[in-house]
């Protein structure tokens, strides 16, 4: 194909693409890869979740039972909101 | 507490080796709260016994209970949040009670877990974090779990035959369910107090292959959200973008993810990501 044929072919591809099975955004746009990367960047990292390193009892009654069985004191933290998700 | 002493290696080690740690969200222990009656009774007993023992008491507080379950020490959160003060309380307790060192009595697990829900629910995990340390708390990202039942998530996809380029507006009730959680880490987390000035999510099909549809989602919101519980006129403004993959024939959502593109609040910027569980 000569230069003009190439140009006409490329224009035809560009026009036809949205009418076919796909119309993916151009690379560099807010495409799927960008969304996935951004979501990953916003996820909590291990250092954000050090609270998970503590062996928390599920509730006060379980804590009391374990304390009595193992002769250990209970550390109870009462708070507003949800410390497990950080919305507190 | 979470970003301070409860992220400190020494505190974590002391709690695991010598104590039975437990936390209690006050909302769950009030009238109408999620905890059962006997759990609420324990919480109230501890508070009353601590008061009778002339210990400091409060709703946001650290209490140390003896192995028999009686309050023997306490700290207001403002003091307990100082790591050295909390370490002092823990070490003092270990010494006073001659606590024997051992392994953690409960295996540490991820504390932010998906809520119990029907098997056919769409469970979405949301993360929100300050991006510049301004206008919101920035110690660590916060999370939410959003559960849409089948009737709700079915509204994310239309019933009509689809081809690339087709688009539809997500119902306002469903977009509101998602976007009301789009705010940075703040003291106020009562989403019932949020007020939308505008909000929308629009989906546009980008591909149809082998019965699977991929649609790009774009949207925006402007929402009043006070930092504390007292109204302060602060507003979230955000644009969002994402993708949904689904199979119209089987009415199945394969994946859903939406993130903020631009988001501002209280003079700062923040980011939110929502993703369906795999």
CSV table of C-alpha atoms in Angstrom, one decimal:
chain,number,residue,atom,x,y,z
A,1,UNK,CA,0.0,0.0,0.0
A,2,UNK,CA,1.2,3.5,-0.7
A,3,UNK,CA,1.2,6.3,1.8
A,4,UNK,CA,-2.4,7.5,0.9
A,5,UNK,CA,-3.7,3.9,1.1
A,6,UNK,CA,-2.2,3.5,4.5
A,7,UNK,CA,-3.8,6.7,5.7
A,8,UNK,CA,-7.2,5.7,4.4
A,9,UNK,CA,-6.9,2.2,5.9
A,10,UNK,CA,-6.0,3.6,9.4
A,11,UNK,CA,-8.9,6.1,9.2
A,12,UNK,CA,-11.3,3.2,8.4
A,13,UNK,CA,-10.0,1.2,11.3
A,14,UNK,CA,-10.5,4.1,13.7
A,15,UNK,CA,-14.0,4.7,12.5
A,16,UNK,CA,-15.0,1.0,12.5
A,17,UNK,CA,-13.6,0.1,15.9
A,18,UNK,CA,-16.3,1.5,18.1
A,19,UNK,CA,-19.0,-0.3,16.1
A,20,UNK,CA,-17.4,-3.7,16.6
A,21,UNK,CA,-17.0,-5.8,19.9
A,22,UNK,CA,-14.8,-3.4,21.7
A,23,UNK,CA,-14.3,0.3,22.4
A,24,UNK,CA,-11.5,0.2,25.0
A,25,UNK,CA,-10.1,3.6,26.1
A,26,UNK,CA,-6.7,4.5,24.8
A,27,UNK,CA,-3.7,3.6,26.9
A,28,UNK,CA,-2.8,6.4,29.3
A,29,UNK,CA,-6.5,7.4,29.7
A,30,UNK,CA,-8.4,6.4,32.8
A,31,UNK,CA,-8.5,2.8,31.6
A,32,UNK,CA,-8.8,-0.4,33.4
A,33,UNK,CA,-5.0,-0.7,34.1
A,34,UNK,CA,-5.1,2.8,35.6
A,35,UNK,CA,-8.1,2.1,37.8
A,36,UNK,CA,-6.5,-1.2,39.1
A,37,UNK,CA,-3.2,0.5,39.8
A,38,UNK,CA,-4.9,3.3,41.7
A,39,UNK,CA,-7.1,0.9,43.7
A,40,UNK,CA,-3.9,-1.0,44.7
A,41,UNK,CA,-2.1,2.2,45.7
A,42,UNK,CA,-5.0,3.1,48.0
A,43,UNK,CA,-5.2,-0.3,49.7
A,44,UNK,CA,-4.0,-0.4,53.3
A,45,UNK,CA,-0.4,-1.7,53.6
A,46,UNK,CA,0.9,-4.0,56.3
A,47,UNK,CA,2.1,-1.1,58.5
A,48,UNK,CA,-1.4,0.4,58.3
A,49,UNK,CA,-2.8,-2.8,59.8
A,50,UNK,CA,-0.5,-3.5,62.8
A,51,UNK,CA,-3.7,-3.8,64.9
A,52,UNK,CA,-4.1,-7.2,63.1
A,53,UNK,CA,-0.9,-8.4,64.9
A,54,UNK,CA,-2.7,-8.4,68.2
A,55,UNK,CA,-4.7,-11.5,69.3
A,56,UNK,CA,-8.0,-9.8,70.1
A,57,UNK,CA,-10.7,-11.7,71.9
A,58,UNK,CA,-14.0,-11.5,70.0
A,59,UNK,CA,-15.9,-10.0,72.9
A,60,UNK,CA,-15.7,-9.2,76.6
A,61,UNK,CA,-17.2,-12.6,77.6
A,62,UNK,CA,-14.6,-14.5,75.7
A,63,UNK,CA,-11.9,-12.3,77.1
A,64,UNK,CA,-13.1,-12.9,80.6
A,65,UNK,CA,-13.3,-16.7,80.1
A,66,UNK,CA,-9.8,-16.8,78.7
A,67,UNK,CA,-8.5,-14.6,81.5
A,68,UNK,CA,-9.9,-16.8,84.2
A,69,UNK,CA,-8.7,-20.0,82.5
A,70,UNK,CA,-5.1,-18.6,82.0
A,71,UNK,CA,-4.7,-16.3,85.0
A,72,UNK,CA,-4.1,-13.3,82.8
A,73,UNK,CA,-5.5,-9.7,83.1
A,74,UNK,CA,-7.8,-8.3,80.5
A,75,UNK,CA,-6.9,-5.2,78.4
A,76,UNK,CA,-10.2,-3.6,77.5
A,77,UNK,CA,-10.4,-0.6,75.1
A,78,UNK,CA,-13.8,1.0,74.8
A,79,UNK,CA,-14.2,3.4,71.9
A,80,UNK,CA,-16.6,5.1,69.5
A,81,UNK,CA,-16.9,4.0,65.9
A,82,UNK,CA,-15.0,1.0,64.5
A,83,UNK,CA,-11.3,0.6,65.3
A,84,UNK,CA,-11.1,-2.5,63.1
A,85,UNK,CA,-11.9,-0.5,59.9
A,86,UNK,CA,-10.4,2.8,61.2
A,87,UNK,CA,-13.7,4.6,60.9
A,88,UNK,CA,-13.5,5.8,64.5
B,1,UNK,CA,-4.8,4.7,69.6
B,2,UNK,CA,-4.7,2.6,66.5
B,3,UNK,CA,-2.0,4.7,64.8
B,4,UNK,CA,-0.1,5.2,68.0
B,5,UNK,CA,0.3,2.6,70.8
B,6,UNK,CA,-1.7,-0.2,69.1
B,7,UNK,CA,0.9,0.0,66.2
B,8,UNK,CA,3.9,-0.1,68.6
B,9,UNK,CA,5.9,-3.3,68.6
B,10,UNK,CA,6.4,-3.2,72.4
B,11,UNK,CA,2.7,-2.7,73.1
B,12,UNK,CA,1.7,-5.4,70.7
B,13,UNK,CA,4.2,-7.8,72.3
B,14,UNK,CA,3.1,-7.0,75.8
B,15,UNK,CA,-0.6,-7.4,74.9
B,16,UNK,CA,0.0,-10.8,73.2
B,17,UNK,CA,2.3,-12.3,75.8
B,18,UNK,CA,0.7,-11.1,79.1
B,19,UNK,CA,-2.9,-10.0,78.5
B,20,UNK,CA,-6.2,-10.9,76.9
B,21,UNK,CA,-6.9,-7.9,74.7
B,22,UNK,CA,-10.4,-7.0,73.6
B,23,UNK,CA,-12.0,-3.9,72.3
B,24,UNK,CA,-15.6,-2.8,72.5
B,25,UNK,CA,-17.4,-0.4,70.1
B,26,UNK,CA,-19.7,1.7,72.3
B,27,UNK,CA,-22.4,1.8,69.6
B,28,UNK,CA,-22.8,-2.0,69.9
B,29,UNK,CA,-23.4,-1.8,73.6
B,30,UNK,CA,-26.1,0.8,73.7
B,31,UNK,CA,-29.9,0.2,73.5
B,32,UNK,CA,-30.5,-1.2,70.1
B,33,UNK,CA,-26.8,-2.0,69.6
B,34,UNK,CA,-25.7,-5.3,68.0
B,35,UNK,CA,-24.3,-7.0,71.1
B,36,UNK,CA,-26.5,-9.5,73.0
B,37,UNK,CA,-27.9,-8.7,76.4
B,38,UNK,CA,-25.4,-10.6,78.5
B,39,UNK,CA,-22.4,-9.0,76.7
B,40,UNK,CA,-24.0,-5.5,77.3
B,41,UNK,CA,-24.4,-6.5,81.0
B,42,UNK,CA,-20.7,-7.3,81.3
B,43,UNK,CA,-19.8,-3.9,79.7
B,44,UNK,CA,-22.0,-2.1,82.1
B,45,UNK,CA,-20.8,-4.0,85.1
B,46,UNK,CA,-17.2,-3.1,84.3
B,47,UNK,CA,-18.1,0.6,84.0
B,48,UNK,CA,-20.0,0.6,87.3
B,49,UNK,CA,-17.3,-1.4,89.2
B,50,UNK,CA,-14.6,0.9,87.9
B,51,UNK,CA,-16.6,3.9,89.0
B,52,UNK,CA,-17.2,2.4,92.5
B,53,UNK,CA,-13.5,1.6,92.8
B,54,UNK,CA,-12.8,5.3,92.1
B,55,UNK,CA,-10.9,4.5,88.9
B,56,UNK,CA,-11.1,7.0,86.0
B,57,UNK,CA,-14.0,6.0,83.8
B,58,UNK,CA,-15.3,7.1,80.4
B,59,UNK,CA,-16.7,5.8,77.2
B,60,UNK,CA,-13.4,6.0,75.3
B,61,UNK,CA,-11.1,4.5,77.8
B,62,UNK,CA,-8.7,1.7,78.6
B,63,UNK,CA,-9.6,-0.7,81.5
B,64,UNK,CA,-7.4,-3.4,83.0
B,65,UNK,CA,-9.4,-6.2,84.6
B,66,UNK,CA,-8.0,-8.8,87.0
B,67,UNK,CA,-8.1,-12.4,85.9
B,68,UNK,CA,-11.3,-12.7,87.9
B,69,UNK,CA,-12.8,-9.9,85.7
B,70,UNK,CA,-12.8,-6.9,88.1
B,71,UNK,CA,-11.4,-3.5,87.1
B,72,UNK,CA,-8.0,-2.8,88.8
B,73,UNK,CA,-6.7,0.1,86.7
B,74,UNK,CA,-7.7,2.4,83.9
B,75,UNK,CA,-6.6,5.3,81.6
B,76,UNK,CA,-8.4,8.0,79.7
B,77,UNK,CA,-7.7,7.7,76.0
B,78,UNK,CA,-5.9,11.0,75.9
B,79,UNK,CA,-3.3,9.4,78.2
B,80,UNK,CA,-3.4,5.9,76.9
B,81,UNK,CA,-2.7,7.3,73.4
B,82,UNK,CA,0.7,8.2,74.6
B,83,UNK,CA,2.7,5.1,73.9
B,84,UNK,CA,5.0,5.4,76.9
B,85,UNK,CA,2.1,5.9,79.3
B,86,UNK,CA,0.3,2.8,78.0
B,87,UNK,CA,3.5,0.7,78.2
B,88,UNK,CA,3.9,1.9,81.8
B,89,UNK,CA,0.4,0.7,82.6
B,90,UNK,CA,0.9,-2.7,81.0
B,91,UNK,CA,4.3,-3.3,82.6
B,92,UNK,CA,3.0,-2.1,86.0
B,93,UNK,CA,0.1,-4.6,85.7
B,94,UNK,CA,2.4,-7.5,84.7
B,95,UNK,CA,4.6,-6.8,87.7
B,96,UNK,CA,1.8,-6.3,90.2
B,97,UNK,CA,0.0,-9.5,89.2
B,98,UNK,CA,3.1,-11.6,88.6
B,99,UNK,CA,1.6,-12.5,85.2
B,100,UNK,CA,3.4,-15.4,83.5
B,101,UNK,CA,4.5,-14.9,80.0
B,102,UNK,CA,2.9,-17.0,77.3
B,103,UNK,CA,1.7,-17.0,73.7
B,104,UNK,CA,-1.2,-15.0,72.5
B,105,UNK,CA,-4.4,-16.8,73.6
B,106,UNK,CA,-6.2,-15.8,70.5
B,107,UNK,CA,-4.5,-16.1,67.1
B,108,UNK,CA,-4.2,-12.7,65.5
B,109,UNK,CA,-6.4,-12.3,62.5
B,110,UNK,CA,-7.4,-9.5,60.1
B,111,UNK,CA,-9.8,-7.3,62.1
B,112,UNK,CA,-11.5,-5.7,59.1
B,113,UNK,CA,-13.5,-8.7,57.7
B,114,UNK,CA,-16.5,-8.8,55.4
B,115,UNK,CA,-19.8,-8.8,57.3
B,116,UNK,CA,-22.0,-11.9,57.4
B,117,UNK,CA,-24.5,-11.7,54.6
B,118,UNK,CA,-26.5,-13.8,52.1
B,119,UNK,CA,-24.4,-15.9,49.7
B,120,UNK,CA,-25.7,-14.1,46.7
B,121,UNK,CA,-24.8,-10.6,48.0
B,122,UNK,CA,-22.3,-8.4,46.3
B,123,UNK,CA,-19.7,-7.6,48.9
B,124,UNK,CA,-17.7,-4.4,48.2
B,125,UNK,CA,-14.5,-3.4,50.1
B,126,UNK,CA,-13.8,0.3,50.3
B,127,UNK,CA,-10.6,2.0,51.2
B,128,UNK,CA,-10.3,5.8,51.8
B,129,UNK,CA,-7.1,7.7,52.6
B,130,UNK,CA,-5.9,11.3,52.7
B,131,UNK,CA,-3.4,12.0,49.9
B,132,UNK,CA,-1.8,15.1,51.2
B,133,UNK,CA,-2.4,15.1,55.0
B,134,UNK,CA,-4.7,18.1,54.8
B,135,UNK,CA,-8.4,18.4,55.8
B,136,UNK,CA,-8.6,14.9,57.2
B,137,UNK,CA,-6.9,12.4,59.4
B,138,UNK,CA,-3.9,11.0,57.6
B,139,UNK,CA,-2.4,8.4,60.0
B,140,UNK,CA,-3.7,5.4,58.0
B,141,UNK,CA,-6.3,4.5,55.4
B,142,UNK,CA,-9.8,3.6,56.6
B,143,UNK,CA,-12.1,0.9,55.3
B,144,UNK,CA,-15.8,0.2,54.8
B,145,UNK,CA,-17.8,-2.9,53.8
B,146,UNK,CA,-20.7,-2.3,51.6
B,147,UNK,CA,-23.1,-5.2,51.0
B,148,UNK,CA,-25.7,-5.0,48.2
B,149,UNK,CA,-28.3,-7.7,48.2
B,150,UNK,CA,-29.3,-9.4,44.9
B,151,UNK,CA,-32.2,-6.9,44.2
B,152,UNK,CA,-29.8,-4.0,44.7
B,153,UNK,CA,-26.8,-5.2,42.6
B,154,UNK,CA,-29.0,-6.4,39.8
B,155,UNK,CA,-29.8,-2.7,39.3
B,156,UNK,CA,-26.2,-2.1,38.3
B,157,UNK,CA,-26.7,-3.9,35.0
B,158,UNK,CA,-29.6,-3.3,32.5
B,159,UNK,CA,-31.8,-6.2,31.1
B,160,UNK,CA,-31.6,-5.0,27.5
B,161,UNK,CA,-29.4,-6.4,24.8
B,162,UNK,CA,-26.1,-4.5,24.9
B,163,UNK,CA,-23.4,-3.5,22.5
B,164,UNK,CA,-20.3,-1.4,22.7
B,165,UNK,CA,-21.2,2.3,23.2
B,166,UNK,CA,-24.5,1.6,25.0
B,167,UNK,CA,-24.8,3.5,28.2
B,168,UNK,CA,-27.2,3.8,31.2
B,169,UNK,CA,-27.4,5.7,34.4
B,170,UNK,CA,-27.1,3.7,37.6
B,171,UNK,CA,-30.2,4.2,39.8
B,172,UNK,CA,-29.8,7.0,42.3
B,173,UNK,CA,-30.7,4.8,45.2
B,174,UNK,CA,-27.8,2.4,44.3
B,175,UNK,CA,-25.3,5.1,43.5
B,176,UNK,CA,-26.1,6.8,46.8
B,177,UNK,CA,-25.5,3.5,48.6
B,178,UNK,CA,-22.0,3.5,47.3
B,179,UNK,CA,-21.1,7.2,47.1
B,180,UNK,CA,-22.2,8.1,50.6
B,181,UNK,CA,-19.0,6.3,51.8
B,182,UNK,CA,-16.8,8.5,49.6
B,183,UNK,CA,-15.3,10.7,52.3
B,184,UNK,CA,-11.8,10.8,53.9
B,185,UNK,CA,-10.9,9.6,57.4
B,186,UNK,CA,-12.9,11.9,59.8
B,187,UNK,CA,-14.3,11.7,63.3
B,188,UNK,CA,-17.9,11.6,62.0
B,189,UNK,CA,-18.7,8.3,60.4
B,190,UNK,CA,-22.5,8.5,60.5
B,191,UNK,CA,-23.4,8.3,56.8
B,192,UNK,CA,-27.0,9.0,57.6
B,193,UNK,CA,-25.8,12.6,58.2
B,194,UNK,CA,-24.3,13.0,54.7
B,195,UNK,CA,-26.3,15.2,52.3
B,196,UNK,CA,-25.9,14.9,48.6
B,197,UNK,CA,-26.0,18.1,46.5
B,198,UNK,CA,-25.5,15.9,43.5
B,199,UNK,CA,-24.4,12.4,42.7
B,200,UNK,CA,-24.4,10.2,39.6
B,201,UNK,CA,-22.8,7.1,38.1
B,202,UNK,CA,-23.1,6.4,34.4
B,203,UNK,CA,-22.0,3.1,32.7
B,204,UNK,CA,-20.9,2.8,29.1
B,205,UNK,CA,-20.2,-0.6,27.4
B,206,UNK,CA,-16.7,-0.8,26.1
B,207,UNK,CA,-16.7,-4.4,25.1
B,208,UNK,CA,-19.0,-7.4,24.6
B,209,UNK,CA,-17.1,-10.7,24.2
B,210,UNK,CA,-18.4,-14.3,24.6
B,211,UNK,CA,-21.4,-13.1,26.5
B,212,UNK,CA,-19.4,-11.0,28.9
B,213,UNK,CA,-19.9,-7.2,29.0
B,214,UNK,CA,-17.3,-4.7,30.3
B,215,UNK,CA,-18.7,-1.3,31.0
B,216,UNK,CA,-16.7,1.8,32.0
B,217,UNK,CA,-18.2,3.7,34.9
B,218,UNK,CA,-17.9,7.5,35.3
B,219,UNK,CA,-19.5,9.6,37.9
B,220,UNK,CA,-19.3,12.5,40.3
B,221,UNK,CA,-20.6,13.6,43.7
B,222,UNK,CA,-20.9,16.7,45.8
B,223,UNK,CA,-21.8,15.8,49.4
B,224,UNK,CA,-22.0,17.7,52.7
B,225,UNK,CA,-20.1,15.7,55.3
B,226,UNK,CA,-19.1,17.2,58.6
B,227,UNK,CA,-15.7,16.3,60.1
B,228,UNK,CA,-17.0,16.1,63.6
B,229,UNK,CA,-20.6,15.3,64.5
B,230,UNK,CA,-21.5,19.0,64.6
B,231,UNK,CA,-22.4,20.5,61.3
B,232,UNK,CA,-19.5,22.4,59.8
B,233,UNK,CA,-20.5,23.0,56.2
B,234,UNK,CA,-17.6,20.9,54.8
B,235,UNK,CA,-18.2,19.3,51.4
B,236,UNK,CA,-16.8,16.4,49.5
B,237,UNK,CA,-16.4,16.9,45.8
B,238,UNK,CA,-15.2,14.1,43.7
B,239,UNK,CA,-15.1,12.5,40.2
B,240,UNK,CA,-15.0,8.8,40.0
B,241,UNK,CA,-14.1,6.2,37.3
B,242,UNK,CA,-14.2,2.4,37.2
B,243,UNK,CA,-15.3,-0.7,35.5
B,244,UNK,CA,-17.9,-3.4,35.9
B,245,UNK,CA,-17.7,-6.8,34.2
B,246,UNK,CA,-20.9,-8.8,34.0
B,247,UNK,CA,-22.7,-11.6,32.2
B,248,UNK,CA,-26.2,-10.4,31.2
B,249,UNK,CA,-27.6,-13.9,30.4
B,250,UNK,CA,-26.7,-15.4,33.8
B,251,UNK,CA,-27.2,-12.1,35.6
B,252,UNK,CA,-23.8,-12.4,37.2
B,253,UNK,CA,-21.3,-9.6,38.1
B,254,UNK,CA,-17.8,-10.8,37.7
B,255,UNK,CA,-16.1,-7.7,39.1
B,256,UNK,CA,-16.8,-4.2,40.1
B,257,UNK,CA,-14.3,-1.5,40.9
B,258,UNK,CA,-14.5,2.2,41.1
B,259,UNK,CA,-11.9,4.8,42.3
B,260,UNK,CA,-11.8,8.5,42.7
B,261,UNK,CA,-10.1,10.4,40.0
B,262,UNK,CA,-10.1,13.8,41.7
B,263,UNK,CA,-11.5,14.2,45.3
B,264,UNK,CA,-11.3,17.1,47.7
B,265,UNK,CA,-12.5,17.8,51.2
B,266,UNK,CA,-11.7,20.5,53.8
B,267,UNK,CA,-8.9,22.0,51.8
B,268,UNK,CA,-7.2,18.6,51.2
B,269,UNK,CA,-7.2,15.8,48.7
B,270,UNK,CA,-8.1,12.2,49.3
B,271,UNK,CA,-8.6,8.9,47.4
B,272,UNK,CA,-11.2,6.2,47.6
B,273,UNK,CA,-11.2,2.7,46.0
B,274,UNK,CA,-14.1,0.3,46.0
B,275,UNK,CA,-13.7,-3.3,44.8
B,276,UNK,CA,-15.8,-6.4,44.8
B,277,UNK,CA,-14.4,-9.4,46.6
B,278,UNK,CA,-12.9,-12.0,44.2
